[in-house]
């Protein structure tokens, strides 16, 4: 992988100072991906505070170093060659949960399922749809994560972000827009560091029962326990892509150690040492086949880092 150039030495020195040495070079990103696929990051850091996020982003902007923001590593395909520049990992270090009446706040690094479970224990309903989604609160903000039962934007009242130049902001509902698996935050270069949702009071036992039912359904309909990145494609109404992949006879289709799931056609699983190139070849074949059959151009739900 190429280096950043003349900025590398000064960038490394400043990153060393800002993070007290808590950064790594050539960090294998497969360690941080639910797909277990991906080459190294030129620079990798997992900030411990919003202030540190701001300092790292300001440094990267000043040194013209590209920044890639990583959450739980789900919904992501990372190139075999890795990533040039800095990978900023919004991890559990940017955690924290608190309740103020019906409002529940979380750090962006909190796993979405933990956020849901915390709400349930408080007797608050409105996040049960998040059951089984393997991302973080921050990742859910950028993708408007959801299921047919609900999505992140349904309950959102405030987002804490750090702009690409290191400036912190608190955003209200008028400052962001959401659509199906998309947020206006994407492509802005900002990093979400926290979010607040407004929920409704509910029966704690009833909420926990609903979560258990969702979990049971997920075990039957998704390849739980495998290395995967979640749904590969967005649905294209009126078509549900998992069903159309099955009708096209592509379930079980394999390239190397990457395989279209035999449980759900909109998942690709890594059953060994799959490469990103294997996954991308399968994606291309599915897109080509369904375009011929249905006349639709599929759009990836996963993000592809190349």
PDB file of C-alpha atoms in Angstrom:
ATOM      1  CA  UNK A   1       0.000   0.000   0.000  1.00  0.00           C
ATOM      2  CA  UNK A   2       1.258   3.461  -0.804  1.00  0.00           C
ATOM      3  CA  UNK A   3       1.988   6.002   1.902  1.00  0.00           C
ATOM      4  CA  UNK A   4       0.494   9.413   2.290  1.00  0.00           C
ATOM      5  CA  UNK A   5       3.737  11.009   1.151  1.00  0.00           C
ATOM      6  CA  UNK A   6       5.594  13.916   2.702  1.00  0.00           C
ATOM      7  CA  UNK A   7       2.860  14.375   5.308  1.00  0.00           C
ATOM      8  CA  UNK A   8       3.417  10.905   6.784  1.00  0.00           C
ATOM      9  CA  UNK A   9       6.115  11.786   9.329  1.00  0.00           C
ATOM     10  CA  UNK A  10       4.408  14.889  10.715  1.00  0.00           C
ATOM     11  CA  UNK A  11       1.014  13.177  10.693  1.00  0.00           C
ATOM     12  CA  UNK A  12       2.398  10.171  12.563  1.00  0.00           C
ATOM     13  CA  UNK A  13       4.095  12.392  15.153  1.00  0.00           C
ATOM     14  CA  UNK A  14       0.963  14.440  15.773  1.00  0.00           C
ATOM     15  CA  UNK A  15      -1.218  11.334  15.927  1.00  0.00           C
ATOM     16  CA  UNK A  16       1.215   9.925  18.484  1.00  0.00           C
ATOM     17  CA  UNK A  17       0.785  13.063  20.597  1.00  0.00           C
ATOM     18  CA  UNK A  18      -3.004  13.305  20.304  1.00  0.00           C
ATOM     19  CA  UNK A  19      -3.641   9.642  21.120  1.00  0.00           C
ATOM     20  CA  UNK A  20      -0.760   9.113  23.567  1.00  0.00           C
ATOM     21  CA  UNK A  21       0.513   6.410  21.238  1.00  0.00           C
ATOM     22  CA  UNK A  22      -2.816   4.585  20.922  1.00  0.00           C
ATOM     23  CA  UNK A  23      -2.713   4.222  17.165  1.00  0.00           C
ATOM     24  CA  UNK A  24      -1.483   1.472  14.891  1.00  0.00           C
ATOM     25  CA  UNK A  25      -0.130   1.226  11.389  1.00  0.00           C
ATOM     26  CA  UNK A  26      -0.942  -1.538   8.908  1.00  0.00           C
ATOM     27  CA  UNK A  27      -3.741  -2.759  11.174  1.00  0.00           C
ATOM     28  CA  UNK A  28      -5.539  -5.791   9.624  1.00  0.00           C
ATOM     29  CA  UNK A  29      -9.118  -4.613   9.148  1.00  0.00           C
ATOM     30  CA  UNK A  30     -10.479  -8.155   8.926  1.00  0.00           C
ATOM     31  CA  UNK A  31     -10.146  -8.146  12.734  1.00  0.00           C
ATOM     32  CA  UNK A  32     -12.730  -5.367  12.855  1.00  0.00           C
ATOM     33  CA  UNK A  33     -15.180  -6.672  10.238  1.00  0.00           C
ATOM     34  CA  UNK A  34     -18.155  -8.977  10.796  1.00  0.00           C
ATOM     35  CA  UNK A  35     -17.274 -10.429   7.352  1.00  0.00           C
ATOM     36  CA  UNK A  36     -13.702 -11.180   8.517  1.00  0.00           C
ATOM     37  CA  UNK A  37     -12.493  -9.782   5.198  1.00  0.00           C
ATOM     38  CA  UNK A  38     -10.194  -6.868   4.408  1.00  0.00           C
ATOM     39  CA  UNK A  39      -6.593  -5.727   4.116  1.00  0.00           C
ATOM     40  CA  UNK A  40      -4.724  -3.328   6.413  1.00  0.00           C
ATOM     41  CA  UNK A  41      -5.371   0.287   7.351  1.00  0.00           C
ATOM     42  CA  UNK A  42      -2.426   2.578   6.762  1.00  0.00           C
ATOM     43  CA  UNK A  43      -3.271   4.265  10.079  1.00  0.00           C
ATOM     44  CA  UNK A  44      -5.845   3.050  12.618  1.00  0.00           C
ATOM     45  CA  UNK A  45      -7.104   4.719  15.792  1.00  0.00           C
ATOM     46  CA  UNK A  46     -10.019   4.108  18.159  1.00  0.00           C
ATOM     47  CA  UNK A  47     -10.591   7.452  19.958  1.00  0.00           C
ATOM     48  CA  UNK A  48     -11.593   7.431  23.605  1.00  0.00           C
ATOM     49  CA  UNK A  49     -13.633  10.649  23.609  1.00  0.00           C
ATOM     50  CA  UNK A  50     -15.441  13.107  21.382  1.00  0.00           C
ATOM     51  CA  UNK A  51     -12.610  15.552  22.023  1.00  0.00           C
ATOM     52  CA  UNK A  52     -10.107  13.048  20.686  1.00  0.00           C
ATOM     53  CA  UNK A  53     -12.297  12.470  17.616  1.00  0.00           C
ATOM     54  CA  UNK A  54     -12.251  16.229  17.010  1.00  0.00           C
ATOM     55  CA  UNK A  55      -8.466  16.467  17.373  1.00  0.00           C
ATOM     56  CA  UNK A  56      -7.855  13.509  15.051  1.00  0.00           C
ATOM     57  CA  UNK A  57     -10.221  14.858  12.385  1.00  0.00           C
ATOM     58  CA  UNK A  58      -8.685  18.332  12.566  1.00  0.00           C
ATOM     59  CA  UNK A  59      -5.230  16.806  12.125  1.00  0.00           C
ATOM     60  CA  UNK A  60      -6.321  14.671   9.181  1.00  0.00           C
ATOM     61  CA  UNK A  61      -7.909  17.713   7.507  1.00  0.00           C
ATOM     62  CA  UNK A  62      -4.760  19.813   8.053  1.00  0.00           C
ATOM     63  CA  UNK A  63      -2.527  17.088   6.590  1.00  0.00           C
ATOM     64  CA  UNK A  64      -4.922  16.135   3.740  1.00  0.00           C
ATOM     65  CA  UNK A  65      -5.130  12.564   5.015  1.00  0.00           C
ATOM     66  CA  UNK A  66      -8.264  10.673   3.883  1.00  0.00           C
ATOM     67  CA  UNK A  67     -10.461   9.412   6.736  1.00  0.00           C
ATOM     68  CA  UNK A  68     -12.639   6.287   6.770  1.00  0.00           C
ATOM     69  CA  UNK A  69     -15.051   5.885   9.682  1.00  0.00           C
ATOM     70  CA  UNK A  70     -15.550   2.362  11.030  1.00  0.00           C
ATOM     71  CA  UNK A  71     -18.267   1.247  13.417  1.00  0.00           C
ATOM     72  CA  UNK A  72     -18.885  -2.398  14.233  1.00  0.00           C
ATOM     73  CA  UNK A  73     -17.569  -3.417  10.806  1.00  0.00           C
ATOM     74  CA  UNK A  74     -20.949  -4.741   9.663  1.00  0.00           C
ATOM     75  CA  UNK A  75     -22.639  -3.639   6.425  1.00  0.00           C
ATOM     76  CA  UNK A  76     -19.139  -3.319   4.965  1.00  0.00           C
ATOM     77  CA  UNK A  77     -16.875  -4.984   2.387  1.00  0.00           C
ATOM     78  CA  UNK A  78     -13.216  -3.928   2.738  1.00  0.00           C
ATOM     79  CA  UNK A  79     -10.847  -4.332  -0.202  1.00  0.00           C
ATOM     80  CA  UNK A  80      -8.154  -7.015  -0.038  1.00  0.00           C
ATOM     81  CA  UNK A  81      -5.502  -4.305  -0.569  1.00  0.00           C
ATOM     82  CA  UNK A  82      -6.702  -2.431   2.499  1.00  0.00           C
ATOM     83  CA  UNK A  83      -7.306   1.279   2.996  1.00  0.00           C
ATOM     84  CA  UNK A  84      -5.042   4.248   2.392  1.00  0.00           C
ATOM     85  CA  UNK A  85      -5.099   7.009   5.012  1.00  0.00           C
ATOM     86  CA  UNK A  86      -6.714   6.844   8.449  1.00  0.00           C
ATOM     87  CA  UNK A  87      -9.388   4.474   9.723  1.00  0.00           C
ATOM     88  CA  UNK A  88     -11.152   6.104  12.682  1.00  0.00           C
ATOM     89  CA  UNK A  89     -12.879   3.378  14.664  1.00  0.00           C
ATOM     90  CA  UNK A  90     -15.961   4.501  16.596  1.00  0.00           C
ATOM     91  CA  UNK A  91     -15.760   1.626  19.067  1.00  0.00           C
ATOM     92  CA  UNK A  92     -17.181   0.834  22.505  1.00  0.00           C
ATOM     93  CA  UNK A  93     -14.710   3.383  23.869  1.00  0.00           C
ATOM     94  CA  UNK A  94     -17.231   5.965  22.640  1.00  0.00           C
ATOM     95  CA  UNK A  95     -19.990   4.382  24.681  1.00  0.00           C
ATOM     96  CA  UNK A  96     -22.250   5.404  27.531  1.00  0.00           C
ATOM     97  CA  UNK A  97     -26.024   5.201  28.082  1.00  0.00           C
ATOM     98  CA  UNK A  98     -28.355   7.427  30.053  1.00  0.00           C
ATOM     99  CA  UNK A  99     -32.098   8.004  30.414  1.00  0.00           C
ATOM    100  CA  UNK A 100     -33.877  11.314  30.959  1.00  0.00           C
ATOM    101  CA  UNK A 101     -37.593  10.623  31.203  1.00  0.00           C
ATOM    102  CA  UNK A 102     -38.639   9.127  27.868  1.00  0.00           C
ATOM    103  CA  UNK A 103     -35.423  10.192  26.153  1.00  0.00           C
ATOM    104  CA  UNK A 104     -32.573   7.707  25.889  1.00  0.00           C
ATOM    105  CA  UNK A 105     -29.060   8.860  24.926  1.00  0.00           C
ATOM    106  CA  UNK A 106     -26.200   6.670  23.743  1.00  0.00           C
ATOM    107  CA  UNK A 107     -22.636   7.094  22.593  1.00  0.00           C
ATOM    108  CA  UNK A 108     -22.132   6.258  18.925  1.00  0.00           C
ATOM    109  CA  UNK A 109     -19.959   3.248  19.742  1.00  0.00           C
ATOM    110  CA  UNK A 110     -22.719   1.471  21.705  1.00  0.00           C
ATOM    111  CA  UNK A 111     -23.904  -1.700  19.914  1.00  0.00           C
ATOM    112  CA  UNK A 112     -27.430  -1.212  18.622  1.00  0.00           C
ATOM    113  CA  UNK A 113     -28.660  -4.371  20.354  1.00  0.00           C
ATOM    114  CA  UNK A 114     -27.267  -3.117  23.685  1.00  0.00           C
ATOM    115  CA  UNK A 115     -29.119   0.167  23.154  1.00  0.00           C
ATOM    116  CA  UNK A 116     -32.336  -1.791  22.542  1.00  0.00           C
ATOM    117  CA  UNK A 117     -31.840  -4.036  25.579  1.00  0.00           C
ATOM    118  CA  UNK A 118     -31.112  -1.063  27.836  1.00  0.00           C
ATOM    119  CA  UNK A 119     -34.342   0.579  26.709  1.00  0.00           C
ATOM    120  CA  UNK A 120     -36.274  -2.634  27.374  1.00  0.00           C
ATOM    121  CA  UNK A 121     -34.915  -2.881  30.912  1.00  0.00           C
ATOM    122  CA  UNK A 122     -36.099   0.691  31.505  1.00  0.00           C
ATOM    123  CA  UNK A 123     -39.592  -0.285  30.343  1.00  0.00           C
ATOM    124  CA  UNK A 124     -39.281   1.849  27.196  1.00  0.00           C
ATOM    125  CA  UNK A 125     -40.630   0.635  23.857  1.00  0.00           C
ATOM    126  CA  UNK A 126     -39.785   1.667  20.309  1.00  0.00           C
ATOM    127  CA  UNK A 127     -36.423   0.026  19.628  1.00  0.00           C
ATOM    128  CA  UNK A 128     -37.434  -3.637  19.462  1.00  0.00           C
ATOM    129  CA  UNK A 129     -36.905  -3.588  15.670  1.00  0.00           C
ATOM    130  CA  UNK A 130     -33.136  -3.384  16.324  1.00  0.00           C
ATOM    131  CA  UNK A 131     -33.066  -6.964  17.590  1.00  0.00           C
ATOM    132  CA  UNK A 132     -30.210  -8.799  15.884  1.00  0.00           C
ATOM    133  CA  UNK A 133     -28.851  -5.867  13.855  1.00  0.00           C
ATOM    134  CA  UNK A 134     -25.071  -6.156  14.380  1.00  0.00           C
ATOM    135  CA  UNK A 135     -24.132  -2.472  13.977  1.00  0.00           C
ATOM    136  CA  UNK A 136     -23.519   0.402  16.369  1.00  0.00           C
ATOM    137  CA  UNK A 137     -25.660   3.439  17.140  1.00  0.00           C
ATOM    138  CA  UNK A 138     -23.327   5.536  14.968  1.00  0.00           C
ATOM    139  CA  UNK A 139     -23.540   3.136  12.058  1.00  0.00           C
ATOM    140  CA  UNK A 140     -27.328   3.026  12.368  1.00  0.00           C
ATOM    141  CA  UNK A 141     -27.443   6.817  12.058  1.00  0.00           C
ATOM    142  CA  UNK A 142     -25.491   6.878   8.803  1.00  0.00           C
ATOM    143  CA  UNK A 143     -27.408   4.036   7.164  1.00  0.00           C
ATOM    144  CA  UNK A 144     -30.810   4.628   8.795  1.00  0.00           C
ATOM    145  CA  UNK A 145     -30.653   0.987   9.860  1.00  0.00           C
ATOM    146  CA  UNK A 146     -33.923  -0.817  10.247  1.00  0.00           C
ATOM    147  CA  UNK A 147     -36.271  -3.686   9.516  1.00  0.00           C
ATOM    148  CA  UNK A 148     -39.908  -3.820   8.369  1.00  0.00           C
ATOM    149  CA  UNK A 149     -40.794  -3.227  12.043  1.00  0.00           C
ATOM    150  CA  UNK A 150     -39.006   0.133  12.329  1.00  0.00           C
ATOM    151  CA  UNK A 151     -35.898   2.153  11.593  1.00  0.00           C
ATOM    152  CA  UNK A 152     -33.459   4.490  13.323  1.00  0.00           C
ATOM    153  CA  UNK A 153     -35.077   7.689  12.088  1.00  0.00           C
ATOM    154  CA  UNK A 154     -38.448   6.829  13.660  1.00  0.00           C
ATOM    155  CA  UNK A 155     -37.438   7.895  17.165  1.00  0.00           C
ATOM    156  CA  UNK A 156     -34.477  10.192  16.676  1.00  0.00           C
ATOM    157  CA  UNK A 157     -34.516  13.651  18.295  1.00  0.00           C
ATOM    158  CA  UNK A 158     -30.856  14.684  18.426  1.00  0.00           C
ATOM    159  CA  UNK A 159     -27.443  13.715  17.034  1.00  0.00           C
ATOM    160  CA  UNK A 160     -24.047  14.778  18.346  1.00  0.00           C
ATOM    161  CA  UNK A 161     -21.473  15.009  15.558  1.00  0.00           C
ATOM    162  CA  UNK A 162     -17.951  16.233  14.925  1.00  0.00           C
ATOM    163  CA  UNK A 163     -17.517  17.930  11.555  1.00  0.00           C
ATOM    164  CA  UNK A 164     -14.698  16.943   9.212  1.00  0.00           C
ATOM    165  CA  UNK A 165     -12.660  19.943  10.393  1.00  0.00           C
ATOM    166  CA  UNK A 166     -12.998  18.926  14.060  1.00  0.00           C
ATOM    167  CA  UNK A 167     -15.893  21.231  14.988  1.00  0.00           C
ATOM    168  CA  UNK A 168     -18.519  19.649  17.315  1.00  0.00           C
ATOM    169  CA  UNK A 169     -22.233  20.209  16.696  1.00  0.00           C
ATOM    170  CA  UNK A 170     -25.549  19.130  18.160  1.00  0.00           C
ATOM    171  CA  UNK A 171     -28.083  18.501  15.386  1.00  0.00           C
ATOM    172  CA  UNK A 172     -31.846  18.665  15.769  1.00  0.00           C
ATOM    173  CA  UNK A 173     -34.523  17.143  13.491  1.00  0.00           C
ATOM    174  CA  UNK A 174     -34.346  20.065  11.065  1.00  0.00           C
ATOM    175  CA  UNK A 175     -30.657  19.411  10.459  1.00  0.00           C
ATOM    176  CA  UNK A 176     -30.859  15.886   9.037  1.00  0.00           C
ATOM    177  CA  UNK A 177     -32.954  13.887   6.586  1.00  0.00           C
ATOM    178  CA  UNK A 178     -33.520  10.170   6.249  1.00  0.00           C
ATOM    179  CA  UNK A 179     -34.809   7.804   3.608  1.00  0.00           C
ATOM    180  CA  UNK A 180     -34.667   4.057   3.045  1.00  0.00           C
ATOM    181  CA  UNK A 181     -31.224   2.949   4.275  1.00  0.00           C
ATOM    182  CA  UNK A 182     -29.814   6.415   3.743  1.00  0.00           C
ATOM    183  CA  UNK A 183     -29.054   9.495   5.829  1.00  0.00           C
ATOM    184  CA  UNK A 184     -28.076  13.026   4.847  1.00  0.00           C
ATOM    185  CA  UNK A 185     -25.103  12.596   7.199  1.00  0.00           C
ATOM    186  CA  UNK A 186     -23.435  10.281   4.685  1.00  0.00           C
ATOM    187  CA  UNK A 187     -20.801  11.848   2.508  1.00  0.00           C
ATOM    188  CA  UNK A 188     -20.407  14.909   4.743  1.00  0.00           C
ATOM    189  CA  UNK A 189     -17.173  13.752   6.378  1.00  0.00           C
ATOM    190  CA  UNK A 190     -18.630  14.256   9.848  1.00  0.00           C
ATOM    191  CA  UNK A 191     -18.455  11.616  12.587  1.00  0.00           C
ATOM    192  CA  UNK A 192     -21.436  10.866  14.822  1.00  0.00           C
ATOM    193  CA  UNK A 193     -20.428  10.578  18.480  1.00  0.00           C
ATOM    194  CA  UNK A 194     -23.858  10.269  20.120  1.00  0.00           C
ATOM    195  CA  UNK A 195     -27.618  10.160  19.606  1.00  0.00           C
ATOM    196  CA  UNK A 196     -30.819  10.661  21.573  1.00  0.00           C
ATOM    197  CA  UNK A 197     -34.139   8.965  20.850  1.00  0.00           C
ATOM    198  CA  UNK A 198     -37.570   9.530  22.360  1.00  0.00           C
ATOM    199  CA  UNK A 199     -39.417   6.343  23.262  1.00  0.00           C
ATOM    200  CA  UNK A 200     -42.725   5.412  24.851  1.00  0.00           C
ATOM    201  CA  UNK A 201     -43.491   3.768  28.177  1.00  0.00           C
ATOM    202  CA  UNK A 202     -44.360   0.100  27.888  1.00  0.00           C
ATOM    203  CA  UNK A 203     -44.668  -3.130  29.808  1.00  0.00           C
ATOM    204  CA  UNK A 204     -41.154  -4.410  30.502  1.00  0.00           C
ATOM    205  CA  UNK A 205     -42.097  -8.090  30.341  1.00  0.00           C
ATOM    206  CA  UNK A 206     -44.087  -7.553  27.156  1.00  0.00           C
ATOM    207  CA  UNK A 207     -41.165  -5.750  25.496  1.00  0.00           C
ATOM    208  CA  UNK A 208     -38.737  -8.532  26.435  1.00  0.00           C
ATOM    209  CA  UNK A 209     -41.171 -11.141  25.083  1.00  0.00           C
ATOM    210  CA  UNK A 210     -41.387  -9.292  21.763  1.00  0.00           C
ATOM    211  CA  UNK A 211     -37.565  -9.189  21.564  1.00  0.00           C
ATOM    212  CA  UNK A 212     -37.421 -12.930  22.209  1.00  0.00           C
ATOM    213  CA  UNK A 213     -39.936 -13.521  19.400  1.00  0.00           C
ATOM    214  CA  UNK A 214     -37.889 -11.378  17.001  1.00  0.00           C
ATOM    215  CA  UNK A 215     -34.763 -13.334  17.953  1.00  0.00           C
ATOM    216  CA  UNK A 216     -36.449 -16.663  17.270  1.00  0.00           C
ATOM    217  CA  UNK A 217     -37.664 -15.469  13.877  1.00  0.00           C
ATOM    218  CA  UNK A 218     -34.183 -14.229  12.998  1.00  0.00           C
ATOM    219  CA  UNK A 219     -32.627 -17.601  13.866  1.00  0.00           C
ATOM    220  CA  UNK A 220     -34.939 -19.231  11.332  1.00  0.00           C
ATOM    221  CA  UNK A 221     -34.572 -16.701   8.514  1.00  0.00           C
ATOM    222  CA  UNK A 222     -30.979 -15.397   8.620  1.00  0.00           C
ATOM    223  CA  UNK A 223     -27.540 -17.085   8.587  1.00  0.00           C
ATOM    224  CA  UNK A 224     -26.896 -16.434  12.278  1.00  0.00           C
ATOM    225  CA  UNK A 225     -23.467 -17.567  13.488  1.00  0.00           C
ATOM    226  CA  UNK A 226     -21.731 -17.058  10.129  1.00  0.00           C
ATOM    227  CA  UNK A 227     -19.305 -14.370   8.994  1.00  0.00           C
ATOM    228  CA  UNK A 228     -21.371 -11.977   6.894  1.00  0.00           C
ATOM    229  CA  UNK A 229     -22.045  -8.277   6.397  1.00  0.00           C
ATOM    230  CA  UNK A 230     -25.831  -8.346   6.631  1.00  0.00           C
ATOM    231  CA  UNK A 231     -28.060  -7.792   3.607  1.00  0.00           C
ATOM    232  CA  UNK A 232     -26.003  -7.123   0.492  1.00  0.00           C
ATOM    233  CA  UNK A 233     -28.667  -5.272  -1.520  1.00  0.00           C
ATOM    234  CA  UNK A 234     -31.444  -2.833  -0.808  1.00  0.00           C
ATOM    235  CA  UNK A 235     -34.871  -4.164  -1.652  1.00  0.00           C
ATOM    236  CA  UNK A 236     -36.337  -2.897  -4.926  1.00  0.00           C
ATOM    237  CA  UNK A 237     -40.129  -2.767  -4.452  1.00  0.00           C
ATOM    238  CA  UNK A 238     -42.153  -4.676  -5.334  1.00  0.00           C
ATOM    239  CA  UNK A 239     -39.297  -7.184  -5.274  1.00  0.00           C
ATOM    240  CA  UNK A 240     -37.738  -8.629  -2.121  1.00  0.00           C
ATOM    241  CA  UNK A 241     -34.219  -9.402  -3.207  1.00  0.00           C
ATOM    242  CA  UNK A 242     -33.659 -12.447  -1.005  1.00  0.00           C
ATOM    243  CA  UNK A 243     -36.659 -14.156  -2.590  1.00  0.00           C
ATOM    244  CA  UNK A 244     -35.616 -13.156  -6.107  1.00  0.00           C
ATOM    245  CA  UNK A 245     -32.099 -14.535  -5.597  1.00  0.00           C
ATOM    246  CA  UNK A 246     -33.658 -17.837  -4.554  1.00  0.00           C
ATOM    247  CA  UNK A 247     -35.988 -17.856  -7.579  1.00  0.00           C
ATOM    248  CA  UNK A 248     -32.965 -17.267  -9.804  1.00  0.00           C
ATOM    249  CA  UNK A 249     -31.306 -20.397  -8.386  1.00  0.00           C
ATOM    250  CA  UNK A 250     -28.359 -18.477  -6.920  1.00  0.00           C
ATOM    251  CA  UNK A 251     -28.623 -19.697  -3.325  1.00  0.00           C
ATOM    252  CA  UNK A 252     -25.457 -21.645  -2.555  1.00  0.00           C
ATOM    253  CA  UNK A 253     -23.579 -20.054  -5.477  1.00  0.00           C
ATOM    254  CA  UNK A 254     -19.913 -19.868  -4.531  1.00  0.00           C
ATOM    255  CA  UNK A 255     -16.753 -18.029  -5.548  1.00  0.00           C
ATOM    256  CA  UNK A 256     -13.749 -19.156  -3.553  1.00  0.00           C
ATOM    257  CA  UNK A 257     -14.788 -19.186   0.099  1.00  0.00           C
ATOM    258  CA  UNK A 258     -17.605 -16.670  -0.428  1.00  0.00           C
ATOM    259  CA  UNK A 259     -21.083 -18.138  -0.859  1.00  0.00           C
ATOM    260  CA  UNK A 260     -24.622 -16.872  -1.299  1.00  0.00           C
ATOM    261  CA  UNK A 261     -26.355 -18.000   1.884  1.00  0.00           C
ATOM    262  CA  UNK A 262     -28.599 -21.039   1.640  1.00  0.00           C
ATOM    263  CA  UNK A 263     -30.752 -19.538   4.427  1.00  0.00           C
ATOM    264  CA  UNK A 264     -31.364 -16.047   3.009  1.00  0.00           C
ATOM    265  CA  UNK A 265     -30.569 -15.074  -0.577  1.00  0.00           C
ATOM    266  CA  UNK A 266     -29.649 -11.476   0.265  1.00  0.00           C
ATOM    267  CA  UNK A 267     -26.700 -12.568   2.419  1.00  0.00           C
ATOM    268  CA  UNK A 268     -23.225 -13.615   1.319  1.00  0.00           C
ATOM    269  CA  UNK A 269     -21.241 -15.595   3.883  1.00  0.00           C
ATOM    270  CA  UNK A 270     -17.517 -16.125   4.334  1.00  0.00           C
ATOM    271  CA  UNK A 271     -17.099 -19.827   5.041  1.00  0.00           C
ATOM    272  CA  UNK A 272     -13.309 -19.724   5.372  1.00  0.00           C
ATOM    273  CA  UNK A 273     -10.689 -17.393   3.946  1.00  0.00           C
ATOM    274  CA  UNK A 274     -12.892 -15.505   1.518  1.00  0.00           C
ATOM    275  CA  UNK A 275     -11.467 -12.459  -0.237  1.00  0.00           C
ATOM    276  CA  UNK A 276     -13.225  -9.217  -1.030  1.00  0.00           C
ATOM    277  CA  UNK A 277     -12.638 -10.034  -4.705  1.00  0.00           C
ATOM    278  CA  UNK A 278     -14.719 -13.219  -4.263  1.00  0.00           C
ATOM    279  CA  UNK A 279     -17.568 -11.265  -2.689  1.00  0.00           C
ATOM    280  CA  UNK A 280     -17.499  -8.577  -5.373  1.00  0.00           C
ATOM    281  CA  UNK A 281     -17.640 -11.231  -8.092  1.00  0.00           C
ATOM    282  CA  UNK A 282     -20.727 -12.748  -6.479  1.00  0.00           C
ATOM    283  CA  UNK A 283     -22.316  -9.304  -6.148  1.00  0.00           C
ATOM    284  CA  UNK A 284     -21.702  -8.625  -9.842  1.00  0.00           C
ATOM    285  CA  UNK A 285     -23.220 -11.976 -10.843  1.00  0.00           C
ATOM    286  CA  UNK A 286     -26.340 -11.431  -8.733  1.00  0.00           C
ATOM    287  CA  UNK A 287     -26.805  -7.935 -10.160  1.00  0.00           C
ATOM    288  CA  UNK A 288     -26.392  -9.157 -13.727  1.00  0.00           C
ATOM    289  CA  UNK A 289     -28.750 -12.107 -13.267  1.00  0.00           C
ATOM    290  CA  UNK A 290     -31.539 -10.106 -11.612  1.00  0.00           C
ATOM    291  CA  UNK A 291     -31.235  -7.297 -14.122  1.00  0.00           C
ATOM    292  CA  UNK A 292     -31.823  -9.820 -16.893  1.00  0.00           C
ATOM    293  CA  UNK A 293     -34.741 -11.427 -15.041  1.00  0.00           C
ATOM    294  CA  UNK A 294     -36.438  -8.375 -13.527  1.00  0.00           C
ATOM    295  CA  UNK A 295     -35.100  -5.387 -15.444  1.00  0.00           C
ATOM    296  CA  UNK A 296     -33.963  -3.687 -12.216  1.00  0.00           C
ATOM    297  CA  UNK A 297     -30.544  -2.279 -11.325  1.00  0.00           C
ATOM    298  CA  UNK A 298     -29.799  -3.449  -7.793  1.00  0.00           C
ATOM    299  CA  UNK A 299     -28.219  -1.016  -5.336  1.00  0.00           C
ATOM    300  CA  UNK A 300     -25.838  -2.285  -2.697  1.00  0.00           C
ATOM    301  CA  UNK A 301     -26.854  -1.821   0.928  1.00  0.00           C
ATOM    302  CA  UNK A 302     -23.312  -2.659   2.032  1.00  0.00           C
ATOM    303  CA  UNK A 303     -20.593  -0.043   1.793  1.00  0.00           C
ATOM    304  CA  UNK A 304     -17.560  -1.043  -0.271  1.00  0.00           C
ATOM    305  CA  UNK A 305     -14.140   0.310   0.690  1.00  0.00           C
ATOM    306  CA  UNK A 306     -11.694   0.071  -2.189  1.00  0.00           C
TER     307      UNK A 306
END
